[in-house]
PDB file of C-alpha atoms in Angstrom:
ATOM      1  CA  UNK Y 749       0.226   0.310  -0.095  1.00 43.00           C
ATOM      2  CA  UNK Y 750       3.074   2.814   0.707  1.00 44.00           C
ATOM      3  CA  UNK Y 751       4.022   1.509  -3.023  1.00 43.00           C
ATOM      4  CA  UNK Y 752       0.916   3.207  -4.102  1.00 46.00           C
ATOM      5  CA  UNK Y 753       1.046   6.200  -2.416  1.00 46.00           C
ATOM      6  CA  UNK Y 754       4.480   6.814  -3.410  1.00 44.00           C
ATOM      7  CA  UNK Y 755       3.263   6.119  -7.179  1.00 45.00           C
ATOM      8  CA  UNK Y 756       0.650   8.675  -6.636  1.00 47.00           C
ATOM      9  CA  UNK Y 757       3.005  11.104  -4.960  1.00 48.00           C
ATOM     10  CA  UNK Y 758       5.191  11.053  -7.806  1.00 47.00           C
ATOM     11  CA  UNK Y 759       2.318  11.598  -9.971  1.00 50.00           C
ATOM     12  CA  UNK Y 760       1.193  14.655  -8.442  1.00 55.00           C
ATOM     13  CA  UNK Y 761       4.893  15.738  -8.842  1.00 56.00           C
ATOM     14  CA  UNK Y 762       5.136  15.596 -12.280  1.00 52.00           C
ATOM     15  CA  UNK Y 763       1.879  17.465 -12.969  1.00 57.00           C
ATOM     16  CA  UNK Y 764       2.905  20.329 -10.890  1.00 59.00           C
ATOM     17  CA  UNK Y 765       7.024  20.430 -12.744  1.00 56.00           C
ATOM     18  CA  UNK Y 766       4.620  20.313 -15.897  1.00 53.00           C
ATOM     19  CA  UNK Y 767       2.716  23.044 -14.996  1.00 58.00           C
ATOM     20  CA  UNK Y 768       5.668  24.889 -13.463  1.00 59.00           C
ATOM     21  CA  UNK Y 769       7.134  24.580 -16.660  1.00 57.00           C
ATOM     22  CA  UNK Y 770       4.234  26.113 -19.083  1.00 58.00           C
ATOM     23  CA  UNK Y 771       3.606  28.908 -16.213  1.00 60.00           C
ATOM     24  CA  UNK Y 772       6.577  31.011 -18.003  1.00 56.00           C
ATOM     25  CA  UNK Y 773       5.359  30.809 -21.177  1.00 67.00           C
ATOM     26  CA  UNK Y 774       2.414  33.664 -22.193  1.00 73.00           C
ATOM     27  CA  UNK Y 775       0.738  31.802 -24.511  1.00 80.00           C
ATOM     28  CA  UNK Y 776      -2.289  34.577 -24.737  1.00 81.00           C
ATOM     29  CA  UNK Y 777       0.162  37.015 -26.595  1.00 83.00           C
ATOM     30  CA  UNK Y 778       1.114  34.043 -28.874  1.00 85.00           C
ATOM     31  CA  UNK Y 779      -2.444  33.340 -29.765  1.00 86.00           C
ATOM     32  CA  UNK Y 780      -3.051  36.918 -30.826  1.00 88.00           C
ATOM     33  CA  UNK Y 781      -0.499  36.948 -33.637  1.00 91.00           C
ATOM     34  CA  UNK Y 782      -2.454  37.310 -36.994  1.00 93.00           C
ATOM     35  CA  UNK Y 783      -1.749  35.128 -39.798  1.00 93.00           C
ATOM     36  CA  UNK Y 784      -2.514  35.138 -43.154  1.00 94.00           C
ATOM     37  CA  UNK Y 785      -4.830  32.373 -44.572  1.00 94.00           C
ATOM     38  CA  UNK Y 786      -5.465  31.618 -48.236  1.00 94.00           C
ATOM     39  CA  UNK Y 787      -7.859  28.511 -49.636  1.00 93.00           C
ATOM     40  CA  UNK Y 788      -5.923  27.473 -53.038  1.00 92.00           C
ATOM     41  CA  UNK Y 789      -8.418  26.613 -55.439  1.00 89.00           C
ATOM     42  CA  UNK Y 790      -5.875  25.864 -58.306  1.00 91.00           C
ATOM     43  CA  UNK Y 791      -3.566  27.835 -60.366  1.00 91.00           C
ATOM     44  CA  UNK Y 792      -2.890  28.552 -64.282  1.00 95.00           C
ATOM     45  CA  UNK Y 793      -0.064  29.807 -66.256  1.00 95.00           C
ATOM     46  CA  UNK Y 794      -0.622  31.808 -69.255  1.00 95.00           C
ATOM     47  CA  UNK Y 795       1.346  34.599 -71.493  1.00 96.00           C
ATOM     48  CA  UNK Y 796       1.305  38.017 -70.316  1.00 97.00           C
ATOM     49  CA  UNK Y 797      -0.446  39.109 -73.883  1.00 96.00           C
ATOM     50  CA  UNK Y 798      -3.442  36.345 -72.918  1.00 95.00           C
ATOM     51  CA  UNK Y 799      -3.695  37.987 -69.273  1.00 94.00           C
ATOM     52  CA  UNK Y 800      -4.006  41.593 -70.979  1.00 95.00           C
ATOM     53  CA  UNK Y 801      -6.797  40.223 -72.757  1.00 94.00           C
ATOM     54  CA  UNK Y 802      -9.177  39.131 -69.838  1.00 95.00           C
ATOM     55  CA  UNK Y 803     -12.297  41.145 -69.112  1.00 95.00           C
ATOM     56  CA  UNK Y 804     -15.144  41.048 -67.030  1.00 96.00           C
ATOM     57  CA  UNK Y 805     -17.076  37.394 -67.104  1.00 96.00           C
ATOM     58  CA  UNK Y 806     -13.980  35.969 -68.601  1.00 96.00           C
ATOM     59  CA  UNK Y 807     -13.055  32.101 -67.340  1.00 94.00           C
ATOM     60  CA  UNK Y 808      -9.415  31.183 -66.392  1.00 94.00           C
ATOM     61  CA  UNK Y 809      -9.121  27.235 -66.613  1.00 92.00           C
ATOM     62  CA  UNK Y 810      -7.350  25.892 -63.423  1.00 91.00           C
ATOM     63  CA  UNK Y 811      -5.147  22.976 -62.717  1.00 92.00           C
ATOM     64  CA  UNK Y 812      -7.807  21.285 -60.381  1.00 86.00           C
ATOM     65  CA  UNK Y 813     -10.548  19.652 -61.418  1.00 87.00           C
ATOM     66  CA  UNK Y 814     -13.942  19.587 -59.005  1.00 84.00           C
ATOM     67  CA  UNK Y 815     -13.869  17.407 -55.859  1.00 85.00           C
ATOM     68  CA  UNK Y 816     -10.123  17.304 -55.638  1.00 90.00           C
ATOM     69  CA  UNK Y 817      -9.441  19.018 -52.206  1.00 92.00           C
ATOM     70  CA  UNK Y 818      -8.098  22.536 -51.813  1.00 94.00           C
ATOM     71  CA  UNK Y 819      -5.135  23.218 -50.271  1.00 94.00           C
ATOM     72  CA  UNK Y 820      -5.296  25.852 -46.841  1.00 95.00           C
ATOM     73  CA  UNK Y 821      -1.847  28.092 -46.826  1.00 94.00           C
ATOM     74  CA  UNK Y 822      -1.490  29.611 -43.665  1.00 95.00           C
ATOM     75  CA  UNK Y 823       1.511  32.317 -44.002  1.00 93.00           C
ATOM     76  CA  UNK Y 824       2.737  30.578 -46.892  1.00 91.00           C
ATOM     77  CA  UNK Y 825       2.833  27.387 -46.143  1.00 94.00           C
ATOM     78  CA  UNK Y 826       0.595  24.536 -46.792  1.00 94.00           C
ATOM     79  CA  UNK Y 827      -1.063  23.065 -43.478  1.00 95.00           C
ATOM     80  CA  UNK Y 828      -4.312  21.196 -44.568  1.00 95.00           C
ATOM     81  CA  UNK Y 829      -6.442  20.169 -47.490  1.00 95.00           C
ATOM     82  CA  UNK Y 830     -10.221  20.774 -47.791  1.00 94.00           C
ATOM     83  CA  UNK Y 831     -13.521  20.465 -49.334  1.00 92.00           C
ATOM     84  CA  UNK Y 832     -15.124  23.385 -50.764  1.00 89.00           C
ATOM     85  CA  UNK Y 833     -18.480  23.767 -48.531  1.00 88.00           C
ATOM     86  CA  UNK Y 834     -21.485  26.200 -49.009  1.00 87.00           C
ATOM     87  CA  UNK Y 835     -21.758  27.893 -45.526  1.00 86.00           C
ATOM     88  CA  UNK Y 836     -24.813  26.604 -43.604  1.00 81.00           C
ATOM     89  CA  UNK Y 837     -25.856  29.891 -42.161  1.00 80.00           C
ATOM     90  CA  UNK Y 838     -25.558  31.975 -45.533  1.00 79.00           C
ATOM     91  CA  UNK Y 839     -25.985  30.458 -48.691  1.00 80.00           C
ATOM     92  CA  UNK Y 840     -23.985  33.254 -50.460  1.00 85.00           C
ATOM     93  CA  UNK Y 841     -20.893  32.364 -48.645  1.00 88.00           C
ATOM     94  CA  UNK Y 842     -18.465  29.367 -49.040  1.00 87.00           C
ATOM     95  CA  UNK Y 843     -16.001  27.497 -46.689  1.00 90.00           C
ATOM     96  CA  UNK Y 844     -13.779  24.649 -46.218  1.00 91.00           C
ATOM     97  CA  UNK Y 845     -14.126  21.667 -44.594  1.00 92.00           C
ATOM     98  CA  UNK Y 846     -10.984  20.342 -43.514  1.00 94.00           C
ATOM     99  CA  UNK Y 847     -10.671  16.571 -44.495  1.00 94.00           C
ATOM    100  CA  UNK Y 848      -6.193  16.245 -43.997  1.00 94.00           C
ATOM    101  CA  UNK Y 849      -4.091  18.213 -41.971  1.00 94.00           C
ATOM    102  CA  UNK Y 850      -0.778  18.372 -43.341  1.00 92.00           C
ATOM    103  CA  UNK Y 851       2.160  17.842 -40.970  1.00 85.00           C
ATOM    104  CA  UNK Y 852       5.873  18.632 -41.596  1.00 74.00           C
ATOM    105  CA  UNK Y 853       6.526  15.013 -42.577  1.00 66.00           C
ATOM    106  CA  UNK Y 854       4.160  14.576 -45.426  1.00 60.00           C
ATOM    107  CA  UNK Y 855       5.277  18.065 -46.715  1.00 55.00           C
ATOM    108  CA  UNK Y 856       9.099  16.744 -46.755  1.00 53.00           C
ATOM    109  CA  UNK Y 857       8.320  13.266 -48.396  1.00 51.00           C
ATOM    110  CA  UNK Y 858       7.455  15.051 -51.903  1.00 48.00           C
ATOM    111  CA  UNK Y 859      11.253  16.350 -52.059  1.00 43.00           C
TER     112      UNK Y 859
END
């Protein structure tokens, strides 16, 4: 029985040490840092001459197809992929339903 008390005391001490280690960090200030978020539907490449011919109503074909996941980019880095959805509250707005969180390992695997 004394052994169980010792184990419980060790767990409490470890929890206090972990709490003390994080107490010095002011996460609130980090959480308020603004980031730039983009959802990339696709991309296209064209000569400047064709770009200059574009006008209202012109359609630029993208390299993504309907149903393919879109990239969610934060500060220039792909962090997730998802599907474009209509926002429930307002049918005139779109959103992204995340389907995959991109890890550092999965991004470096392509190189």
